[in-house]
GROMACS .gro file of C-alpha atoms in nm:
model
  376
    1MET     CA    1   0.501  -3.000  -1.408
    2SER     CA    2   0.733  -2.715  -1.503
    3ASP     CA    3   0.788  -2.551  -1.817
    4ARG     CA    4   1.131  -2.604  -1.921
    5SER     CA    5   1.111  -2.383  -2.213
    6THR     CA    6   1.086  -2.064  -1.974
    7PRO     CA    7   1.434  -1.951  -1.895
    8ALA     CA    8   1.583  -1.918  -1.563
    9ARG     CA    9   1.526  -1.598  -1.357
   10PRO     CA   10   1.872  -1.360  -1.387
   11ARG     CA   11   2.036  -1.250  -1.105
   12GLN     CA   12   1.993  -0.899  -1.204
   13VAL     CA   13   1.598  -0.945  -1.178
   14THR     CA   14   1.638  -1.111  -0.822
   15MET     CA   15   1.853  -0.818  -0.706
   16ALA     CA   16   1.617  -0.581  -0.854
   17ALA     CA   17   1.313  -0.709  -0.676
   18GLY     CA   18   1.466  -0.766  -0.381
   19LEU     CA   19   1.590  -0.397  -0.368
   20ALA     CA   20   1.266  -0.264  -0.469
   21VAL     CA   21   1.056  -0.463  -0.188
   22GLY     CA   22   1.310  -0.398   0.080
   23GLY     CA   23   1.390  -0.062   0.004
   24SER     CA   24   1.025   0.019  -0.041
   25LEU     CA   25   0.946  -0.113   0.286
   26PHE     CA   26   1.194   0.060   0.493
   27LEU     CA   27   1.112   0.396   0.310
   28LEU     CA   28   0.744   0.370   0.423
   29LEU     CA   29   0.850   0.325   0.768
   30THR     CA   30   1.081   0.617   0.759
   31VAL     CA   31   0.837   0.842   0.579
   32PHE     CA   32   0.569   0.761   0.850
   33GLU     CA   33   0.791   0.826   1.116
   34THR     CA   34   0.898   1.176   0.966
   35LEU     CA   35   0.512   1.287   0.924
   36GLY     CA   36   0.488   1.198   1.320
   37ARG     CA   37   0.774   1.433   1.400
   38LEU     CA   38   0.657   1.730   1.147
   39PRO     CA   39   0.441   1.932   1.409
   40SER     CA   40   0.714   1.873   1.683
   41VAL     CA   41   0.891   2.235   1.797
   42ARG     CA   42   1.210   2.020   1.753
   43MET     CA   43   1.114   1.992   1.374
   44ARG     CA   44   1.002   2.350   1.334
   45GLU     CA   45   1.352   2.477   1.488
   46GLU     CA   46   1.544   2.255   1.237
   47VAL     CA   47   1.368   2.379   0.962
   48ALA     CA   48   1.374   2.712   1.063
   49ALA     CA   49   1.754   2.694   1.098
   50ALA     CA   50   1.756   2.570   0.747
   51LEU     CA   51   1.545   2.846   0.601
   52ASP     CA   52   1.812   3.082   0.794
   53SER     CA   53   2.122   2.926   0.612
   54GLY     CA   54   2.287   3.047   0.278
   55SER     CA   55   2.105   2.809   0.061
   56GLY     CA   56   1.771   2.824   0.242
   57ALA     CA   57   1.737   3.191   0.261
   58THR     CA   58   1.717   3.231  -0.103
   59LEU     CA   59   1.403   3.010  -0.090
   60GLY     CA   60   1.205   3.285   0.033
   61LEU     CA   61   0.989   3.007   0.225
   62SER     CA   62   0.820   3.049   0.605
   63VAL     CA   63   0.835   2.763   0.857
   64ASP     CA   64   0.488   2.686   0.785
   65GLN     CA   65   0.510   2.692   0.409
   66ALA     CA   66   0.816   2.440   0.450
   67LEU     CA   67   0.644   2.204   0.656
   68THR     CA   68   0.360   2.205   0.422
   69ALA     CA   69   0.596   2.120   0.126
   70MET     CA   70   0.752   1.853   0.316
   71ARG     CA   71   0.429   1.719   0.425
   72VAL     CA   72   0.320   1.677   0.071
   73SER     CA   73   0.646   1.528  -0.043
   74LEU     CA   74   0.640   1.283   0.229
   75TRP     CA   75   0.288   1.162   0.137
   76VAL     CA   76   0.387   1.138  -0.228
   77ALA     CA   77   0.719   0.930  -0.152
   78ALA     CA   78   0.479   0.717   0.075
   79VAL     CA   79   0.225   0.644  -0.203
   80ALA     CA   80   0.508   0.587  -0.475
   81ALA     CA   81   0.706   0.375  -0.212
   82ALA     CA   82   0.368   0.164  -0.182
   83ILE     CA   83   0.324   0.092  -0.538
   84ALA     CA   84   0.688   0.005  -0.603
   85LEU     CA   85   0.674  -0.231  -0.290
   86VAL     CA   86   0.383  -0.421  -0.504
   87ALA     CA   87   0.558  -0.384  -0.814
   88GLY     CA   88   0.872  -0.545  -0.678
   89VAL     CA   89   0.670  -0.845  -0.586
   90PHE     CA   90   0.532  -0.885  -0.912
   91VAL     CA   91   0.836  -0.841  -1.103
   92PHE     CA   92   0.953  -1.173  -0.943
   93GLN     CA   93   0.676  -1.329  -1.099
   94ARG     CA   94   0.778  -1.202  -1.449
   95HIS     CA   95   0.500  -0.965  -1.486
   96HIS     CA   96   0.579  -0.742  -1.788
   97GLY     CA   97   0.384  -0.444  -1.650
   98ALA     CA   98   0.549  -0.450  -1.307
   99ARG     CA   99   0.849  -0.329  -1.471
  100LEU     CA  100   0.673  -0.035  -1.598
  101VAL     CA  101   0.489   0.039  -1.290
  102LEU     CA  102   0.828   0.017  -1.088
  103SER     CA  103   1.006   0.246  -1.304
  104ALA     CA  104   0.718   0.497  -1.283
  105ALA     CA  105   0.721   0.477  -0.933
  106ALA     CA  106   1.104   0.542  -0.923
  107VAL     CA  107   1.057   0.908  -1.075
  108PRO     CA  108   0.868   1.056  -0.773
  109LEU     CA  109   1.089   0.867  -0.523
  110LEU     CA  110   1.395   1.014  -0.683
  111LEU     CA  111   1.251   1.373  -0.682
  112THR     CA  112   1.155   1.330  -0.285
  113ALA     CA  113   1.475   1.168  -0.205
  114PRO     CA  114   1.636   1.493  -0.029
  115PHE     CA  115   1.282   1.481   0.221
  116THR     CA  116   1.315   1.105   0.274
  117GLY     CA  117   1.703   1.083   0.359
  118GLY     CA  118   1.807   0.992  -0.006
  119LEU     CA  119   1.952   0.647   0.037
  120LEU     CA  120   1.633   0.433   0.040
  121GLY     CA  121   1.487   0.618  -0.273
  122ILE     CA  122   1.823   0.561  -0.441
  123LEU     CA  123   1.805   0.203  -0.384
  124VAL     CA  124   1.460   0.179  -0.551
  125VAL     CA  125   1.568   0.391  -0.852
  126ALA     CA  126   1.850   0.145  -0.887
  127ALA     CA  127   1.662  -0.148  -0.880
  128ALA     CA  128   1.434  -0.023  -1.124
  129GLY     CA  129   1.732   0.070  -1.331
  130LEU     CA  130   1.837  -0.314  -1.277
  131THR     CA  131   1.513  -0.457  -1.473
  132TRP     CA  132   1.610  -0.284  -1.789
  133SER     CA  133   1.959  -0.443  -1.809
  134GLY     CA  134   2.027  -0.694  -2.122
  135PRO     CA  135   1.943  -1.005  -1.914
  136ALA     CA  136   1.651  -0.870  -1.744
  137ARG     CA  137   1.518  -0.775  -2.094
  138ASP     CA  138   1.593  -1.116  -2.242
  139TRP     CA  139   1.400  -1.286  -1.961
  140PHE     CA  140   1.102  -1.059  -1.973
  141ALA     CA  141   1.080  -1.111  -2.350
  142GLY     CA  142   1.102  -1.496  -2.291
  143ARG     CA  143   1.411  -1.501  -2.475
  144PRO     CA  144   1.756  -1.714  -2.385
  145VAL     CA  145   1.905  -1.509  -2.140
  146ARG     CA  146   2.248  -1.370  -2.242
  147GLU     CA  147   2.552  -1.439  -2.011
  148VAL     CA  148   2.710  -1.146  -1.896
  149SER     CA  149   3.103  -1.250  -1.817
  150ARG     CA  150   3.433  -1.111  -1.813
  151PRO     CA  151   3.651  -1.168  -2.103
  152GLU     CA  152   3.923  -1.416  -2.014
  153ARG     CA  153   4.281  -1.319  -2.121
  154GLN     CA  154   4.388  -1.587  -2.375
  155GLU     CA  155   4.771  -1.698  -2.375
  156PRO     CA  156   4.946  -1.741  -2.713
  157ARG     CA  157   4.951  -2.117  -2.781
  158PRO     CA  158   5.223  -2.250  -3.006
  159ASP     CA  159   5.128  -2.387  -3.347
  160PRO     CA  160   5.089  -2.784  -3.284
  161VAL     CA  161   5.291  -2.976  -3.520
  162ARG     CA  162   5.108  -3.137  -3.781
  163GLU     CA  163   5.153  -3.505  -3.853
  164PRO     CA  164   5.074  -3.661  -4.154
  165THR     CA  165   4.739  -3.786  -4.174
  166PRO     CA  166   4.743  -4.161  -4.270
  167THR     CA  167   4.559  -4.263  -4.579
  168PRO     CA  168   4.267  -4.524  -4.474
  169SER     CA  169   4.307  -4.857  -4.619
  170ALA     CA  170   4.047  -4.968  -4.851
  171THR     CA  171   3.857  -5.246  -4.670
  172PRO     CA  172   3.618  -5.449  -4.906
  173GLY     CA  173   3.243  -5.393  -4.782
  174PRO     CA  174   2.944  -5.617  -4.814
  175PRO     CA  175   2.853  -5.646  -5.175
  176ALA     CA  176   2.582  -5.380  -5.281
  177ALA     CA  177   2.235  -5.505  -5.337
  178THR     CA  178   2.177  -5.465  -5.744
  179PRO     CA  179   1.821  -5.493  -5.889
  180SER     CA  180   1.886  -5.848  -6.002
  181SER     CA  181   1.941  -5.975  -5.670
  182VAL     CA  182   1.619  -5.857  -5.523
  183SER     CA  183   1.367  -6.184  -5.585
  184THR     CA  184   1.010  -6.114  -5.639
  185SER     CA  185   0.906  -6.476  -5.695
  186SER     CA  186   0.966  -6.609  -5.340
  187THR     CA  187   0.843  -6.533  -5.004
  188SER     CA  188   1.069  -6.294  -4.780
  189THR     CA  189   1.218  -6.436  -4.467
  190ALA     CA  190   1.229  -6.111  -4.277
  191PRO     CA  191   0.975  -6.008  -3.975
  192ALA     CA  192   0.672  -5.827  -4.058
  193PRO     CA  193   0.659  -5.491  -3.938
  194THR     CA  194   0.469  -5.458  -3.610
  195GLN     CA  195   0.197  -5.227  -3.487
  196GLY     CA  196   0.334  -4.909  -3.336
  197TYR     CA  197   0.222  -4.822  -2.954
  198GLY     CA  198  -0.110  -4.692  -2.956
  199ALA     CA  199  -0.203  -4.770  -3.325
  200PRO     CA  200  -0.527  -4.924  -3.410
  201GLY     CA  201  -0.538  -5.325  -3.309
  202GLY     CA  202  -0.283  -5.263  -3.019
  203ALA     CA  203  -0.306  -5.167  -2.659
  204ALA     CA  204  -0.492  -4.834  -2.581
  205PRO     CA  205  -0.249  -4.554  -2.523
  206TYR     CA  206  -0.232  -4.325  -2.231
  207ALA     CA  207  -0.420  -4.010  -2.241
  208ASP     CA  208  -0.178  -3.709  -2.324
  209PRO     CA  209  -0.232  -3.475  -2.022
  210THR     CA  210  -0.069  -3.195  -2.222
  211ALA     CA  211  -0.308  -3.218  -2.518
  212PRO     CA  212  -0.559  -2.970  -2.598
  213GLY     CA  213  -0.843  -3.003  -2.346
  214GLY     CA  214  -0.636  -3.200  -2.128
  215PRO     CA  215  -0.578  -3.124  -1.756
  216TRP     CA  216  -0.236  -2.977  -1.806
  217SER     CA  217  -0.308  -2.801  -2.105
  218ALA     CA  218  -0.318  -2.426  -2.121
  219THR     CA  219  -0.645  -2.443  -2.335
  220ALA     CA  220  -0.830  -2.631  -2.067
  221PRO     CA  221  -1.150  -2.481  -1.971
  222VAL     CA  222  -1.123  -2.219  -1.682
  223ALA     CA  223  -1.402  -2.210  -1.401
  224ASP     CA  224  -1.615  -1.916  -1.409
  225ARG     CA  225  -1.627  -1.896  -1.023
  226ALA     CA  226  -1.337  -1.745  -0.819
  227PRO     CA  227  -1.137  -2.010  -0.675
  228LEU     CA  228  -1.095  -2.045  -0.299
  229PRO     CA  229  -0.813  -1.806  -0.224
  230VAL     CA  230  -0.981  -1.514  -0.422
  231ARG     CA  231  -1.291  -1.566  -0.240
  232LEU     CA  232  -1.137  -1.575   0.092
  233ALA     CA  233  -0.924  -1.246   0.000
  234CYS     CA  234  -1.254  -1.074  -0.082
  235ALA     CA  235  -1.429  -1.206   0.219
  236LEU     CA  236  -1.148  -1.059   0.462
  237THR     CA  237  -1.171  -0.724   0.260
  238TRP     CA  238  -1.543  -0.682   0.320
  239THR     CA  239  -1.532  -0.781   0.671
  240ALA     CA  240  -1.252  -0.553   0.768
  241CYS     CA  241  -1.370  -0.260   0.549
  242THR     CA  242  -1.705  -0.293   0.692
  243LEU     CA  243  -1.611  -0.277   1.058
  244VAL     CA  244  -1.385   0.023   0.960
  245VAL     CA  245  -1.701   0.228   0.796
  246LEU     CA  246  -1.925   0.121   1.109
  247ALA     CA  247  -1.624   0.263   1.355
  248ILE     CA  248  -1.631   0.573   1.169
  249VAL     CA  249  -1.991   0.631   1.160
  250VAL     CA  250  -2.016   0.541   1.545
  251GLY     CA  251  -1.736   0.779   1.623
  252LEU     CA  252  -1.866   1.071   1.422
  253ALA     CA  253  -2.214   1.018   1.600
  254PHE     CA  254  -2.022   1.052   1.933
  255PHE     CA  255  -1.852   1.368   1.798
  256VAL     CA  256  -2.155   1.534   1.661
  257THR     CA  257  -2.333   1.468   2.006
  258ASP     CA  258  -2.042   1.601   2.210
  259PRO     CA  259  -1.772   1.742   2.001
  260GLY     CA  260  -1.543   1.779   2.324
  261VAL     CA  261  -1.497   1.402   2.335
  262VAL     CA  262  -1.223   1.371   2.117
  263ARG     CA  263  -1.044   1.685   2.273
  264PRO     CA  264  -0.841   1.502   2.515
  265VAL     CA  265  -0.703   1.287   2.231
  266PHE     CA  266  -0.591   1.585   2.039
  267ASP     CA  267  -0.424   1.754   2.375
  268GLU     CA  268  -0.258   1.435   2.464
  269ALA     CA  269  -0.092   1.422   2.100
  270MET     CA  270  -0.021   1.772   2.140
  271GLN     CA  271   0.154   1.764   2.468
  272LEU     CA  272   0.362   1.463   2.320
  273GLN     CA  273   0.481   1.655   2.029
  274GLY     CA  274   0.559   1.989   2.223
  275THR     CA  275   0.330   2.202   2.034
  276ALA     CA  276   0.030   2.427   2.146
  277GLU     CA  277  -0.327   2.325   2.167
  278LEU     CA  278  -0.520   2.323   1.855
  279PRO     CA  279  -0.819   2.542   1.837
  280ALA     CA  280  -1.177   2.405   1.848
  281GLY     CA  281  -1.237   2.481   1.459
  282MET     CA  282  -0.927   2.295   1.352
  283ILE     CA  283  -1.013   2.003   1.552
  284THR     CA  284  -1.373   1.963   1.393
  285ALA     CA  285  -1.204   1.998   1.012
  286THR     CA  286  -0.947   1.744   1.097
  287VAL     CA  287  -1.200   1.521   1.234
  288TRP     CA  288  -1.436   1.525   0.928
  289THR     CA  289  -1.143   1.509   0.700
  290ALA     CA  290  -0.992   1.205   0.820
  291ALA     CA  291  -1.350   1.028   0.842
  292LEU     CA  292  -1.410   1.125   0.500
  293MET     CA  293  -1.084   1.000   0.374
  294PHE     CA  294  -1.060   0.672   0.577
  295GLY     CA  295  -1.444   0.592   0.494
  296GLY     CA  296  -1.405   0.651   0.144
  297TRP     CA  297  -1.085   0.431   0.126
  298ALA     CA  298  -1.275   0.162   0.290
  299LEU     CA  299  -1.578   0.191   0.039
  300GLY     CA  300  -1.350   0.170  -0.251
  301ALA     CA  301  -1.159  -0.125  -0.116
  302ILE     CA  302  -1.501  -0.288  -0.073
  303VAL     CA  303  -1.606  -0.202  -0.450
  304LEU     CA  304  -1.212  -0.342  -0.565
  305ALA     CA  305  -1.292  -0.651  -0.376
  306GLU     CA  306  -1.632  -0.710  -0.583
  307LEU     CA  307  -1.456  -0.636  -0.909
  308CYS     CA  308  -1.187  -0.875  -0.828
  309ARG     CA  309  -1.455  -1.134  -0.770
  310ARG     CA  310  -1.588  -1.066  -1.098
  311ARG     CA  311  -1.225  -1.142  -1.235
  312HIS     CA  312  -1.108  -0.795  -1.322
  313ASP     CA  313  -0.707  -0.832  -1.302
  314TRP     CA  314  -0.674  -0.451  -1.263
  315ALA     CA  315  -0.889  -0.434  -0.966
  316ARG     CA  316  -0.660  -0.712  -0.818
  317TYR     CA  317  -0.343  -0.466  -0.848
  318LEU     CA  318  -0.518  -0.197  -0.686
  319LEU     CA  319  -0.665  -0.419  -0.391
  320VAL     CA  320  -0.302  -0.526  -0.319
  321ILE     CA  321  -0.171  -0.171  -0.310
  322SER     CA  322  -0.457  -0.075  -0.073
  323ALA     CA  323  -0.389  -0.367   0.152
  324VAL     CA  324  -0.025  -0.283   0.186
  325VAL     CA  325  -0.068   0.072   0.251
  326SER     CA  326  -0.346  -0.002   0.505
  327GLY     CA  327  -0.128  -0.274   0.661
  328VAL     CA  328   0.151  -0.051   0.753
  329LEU     CA  329  -0.083   0.218   0.886
  330CYS     CA  330  -0.229  -0.043   1.097
  331LEU     CA  331   0.108  -0.139   1.217
  332LEU     CA  332   0.188   0.205   1.322
  333THR     CA  333  -0.123   0.212   1.577
  334PHE     CA  334  -0.012  -0.129   1.751
  335PRO     CA  335  -0.174  -0.301   1.919
  336ILE     CA  336  -0.508  -0.157   1.804
  337GLY     CA  337  -0.472  -0.221   1.453
  338LEU     CA  338  -0.291  -0.557   1.466
  339VAL     CA  339  -0.608  -0.742   1.342
  340HIS     CA  340  -0.666  -0.494   1.042
  341ALA     CA  341  -0.280  -0.546   0.973
  342ALA     CA  342  -0.333  -0.925   0.968
  343ALA     CA  343  -0.601  -0.905   0.743
  344ALA     CA  344  -0.438  -0.712   0.489
  345VAL     CA  345  -0.132  -0.968   0.512
  346GLY     CA  346  -0.389  -1.215   0.432
  347VAL     CA  347  -0.545  -1.052   0.129
  348VAL     CA  348  -0.192  -0.996  -0.034
  349VAL     CA  349  -0.091  -1.363   0.021
  350LEU     CA  350  -0.446  -1.485  -0.084
  351LEU     CA  351  -0.447  -1.309  -0.428
  352PHE     CA  352  -0.072  -1.417  -0.506
  353ARG     CA  353  -0.144  -1.791  -0.477
  354PRO     CA  354  -0.091  -1.978  -0.814
  355SER     CA  355  -0.455  -2.078  -0.849
  356ALA     CA  356  -0.546  -1.716  -0.818
  357ARG     CA  357  -0.287  -1.589  -1.071
  358ASP     CA  358  -0.409  -1.854  -1.300
  359TRP     CA  359  -0.785  -1.768  -1.279
  360PHE     CA  360  -0.711  -1.399  -1.346
  361ALA     CA  361  -0.475  -1.461  -1.626
  362GLY     CA  362  -0.751  -1.697  -1.797
  363ARG     CA  363  -0.528  -2.023  -1.777
  364ALA     CA  364  -0.636  -2.357  -1.616
  365PRO     CA  365  -0.497  -2.459  -1.283
  366GLN     CA  366  -0.181  -2.662  -1.278
  367GLN     CA  367  -0.302  -3.002  -1.158
  368GLN     CA  368  -0.057  -3.284  -1.017
  369PRO     CA  369  -0.062  -3.631  -1.228
  370THR     CA  370  -0.241  -3.908  -1.075
  371ALA     CA  371  -0.156  -4.271  -1.078
  372ARG     CA  372  -0.348  -4.351  -1.379
  373GLN     CA  373  -0.221  -4.063  -1.581
  374GLN     CA  374   0.148  -4.186  -1.501
  375PRO     CA  375   0.289  -4.375  -1.807
  376TRP     CA  376   0.557  -4.573  -1.548
   0.00000   0.00000   0.00000
């Protein structure tokens, strides 16, 4: 049963959400591809050539400092693109806060556009601007959406020739009832008034499903227990993150026992990128930093899933952002991370289900009318 009072989504909002989702997705892929090329010799040569040019020479940066600045800017762009991707999905669903989040994410994307290619970041910025257009503001506010159309050129029309209006002829009508013509001594022959539908003494009326407390009303009682999609999303998050934590613990145990076990992996990566071998101290620092970062990320996602099960709406947004970013990172490690990427997609889809949205918003789930409730 659809709400006809809700205005239709204008094309400006549809275009803004599509640009935000598509531009952010391709921007994430571009950023991670650029991050993979930063340690290569070719990238260092390109940065050195840019610093030796006229505009780059005025910065006074070394190659290592420039690469560090690029790495920080790319990670900021990746986080902002992931947030814009999730906000673009919520813009489709008329979420008021999503427009503000998308606009906030557009600011770092605009500042880091020179490091990400420029075009994709500008597309997301344009999408954020479309959400503040006149029809979009009307739609988010629940008002009738204004129509933006080009003014048509009106041709001058000749004055019409006025014809004399014919005088209506007076026709005799039925005689008006006078007080003297109304009889109070005789019985009236008019039929007696009938009972209205559902009135006392008549047939039992059908229950109004939209009445307060009915199955379709907004004031119907909402179950305290999380619906099935929310429970499945939490279970997927707990399972995937627990496996990640266990893998990190086992990997650290092997690394502490034999630090040289990861040396071939780093040497192979350095040879593919054309760089020199890393010293042992840098390998140890890299392994522990990555373990703490991804382990803390997994534990944080476990906590967010528990908060989602307890019906905290803000935790759902953070869990969706975490799932999107982790899914993209797992796709970059194909085919090893394929299972975790599928789990991340499942979490996002399940938390977008109508029953999950209604439960987090405190609304009763929309039920389909049964045969007994239909008045026909």
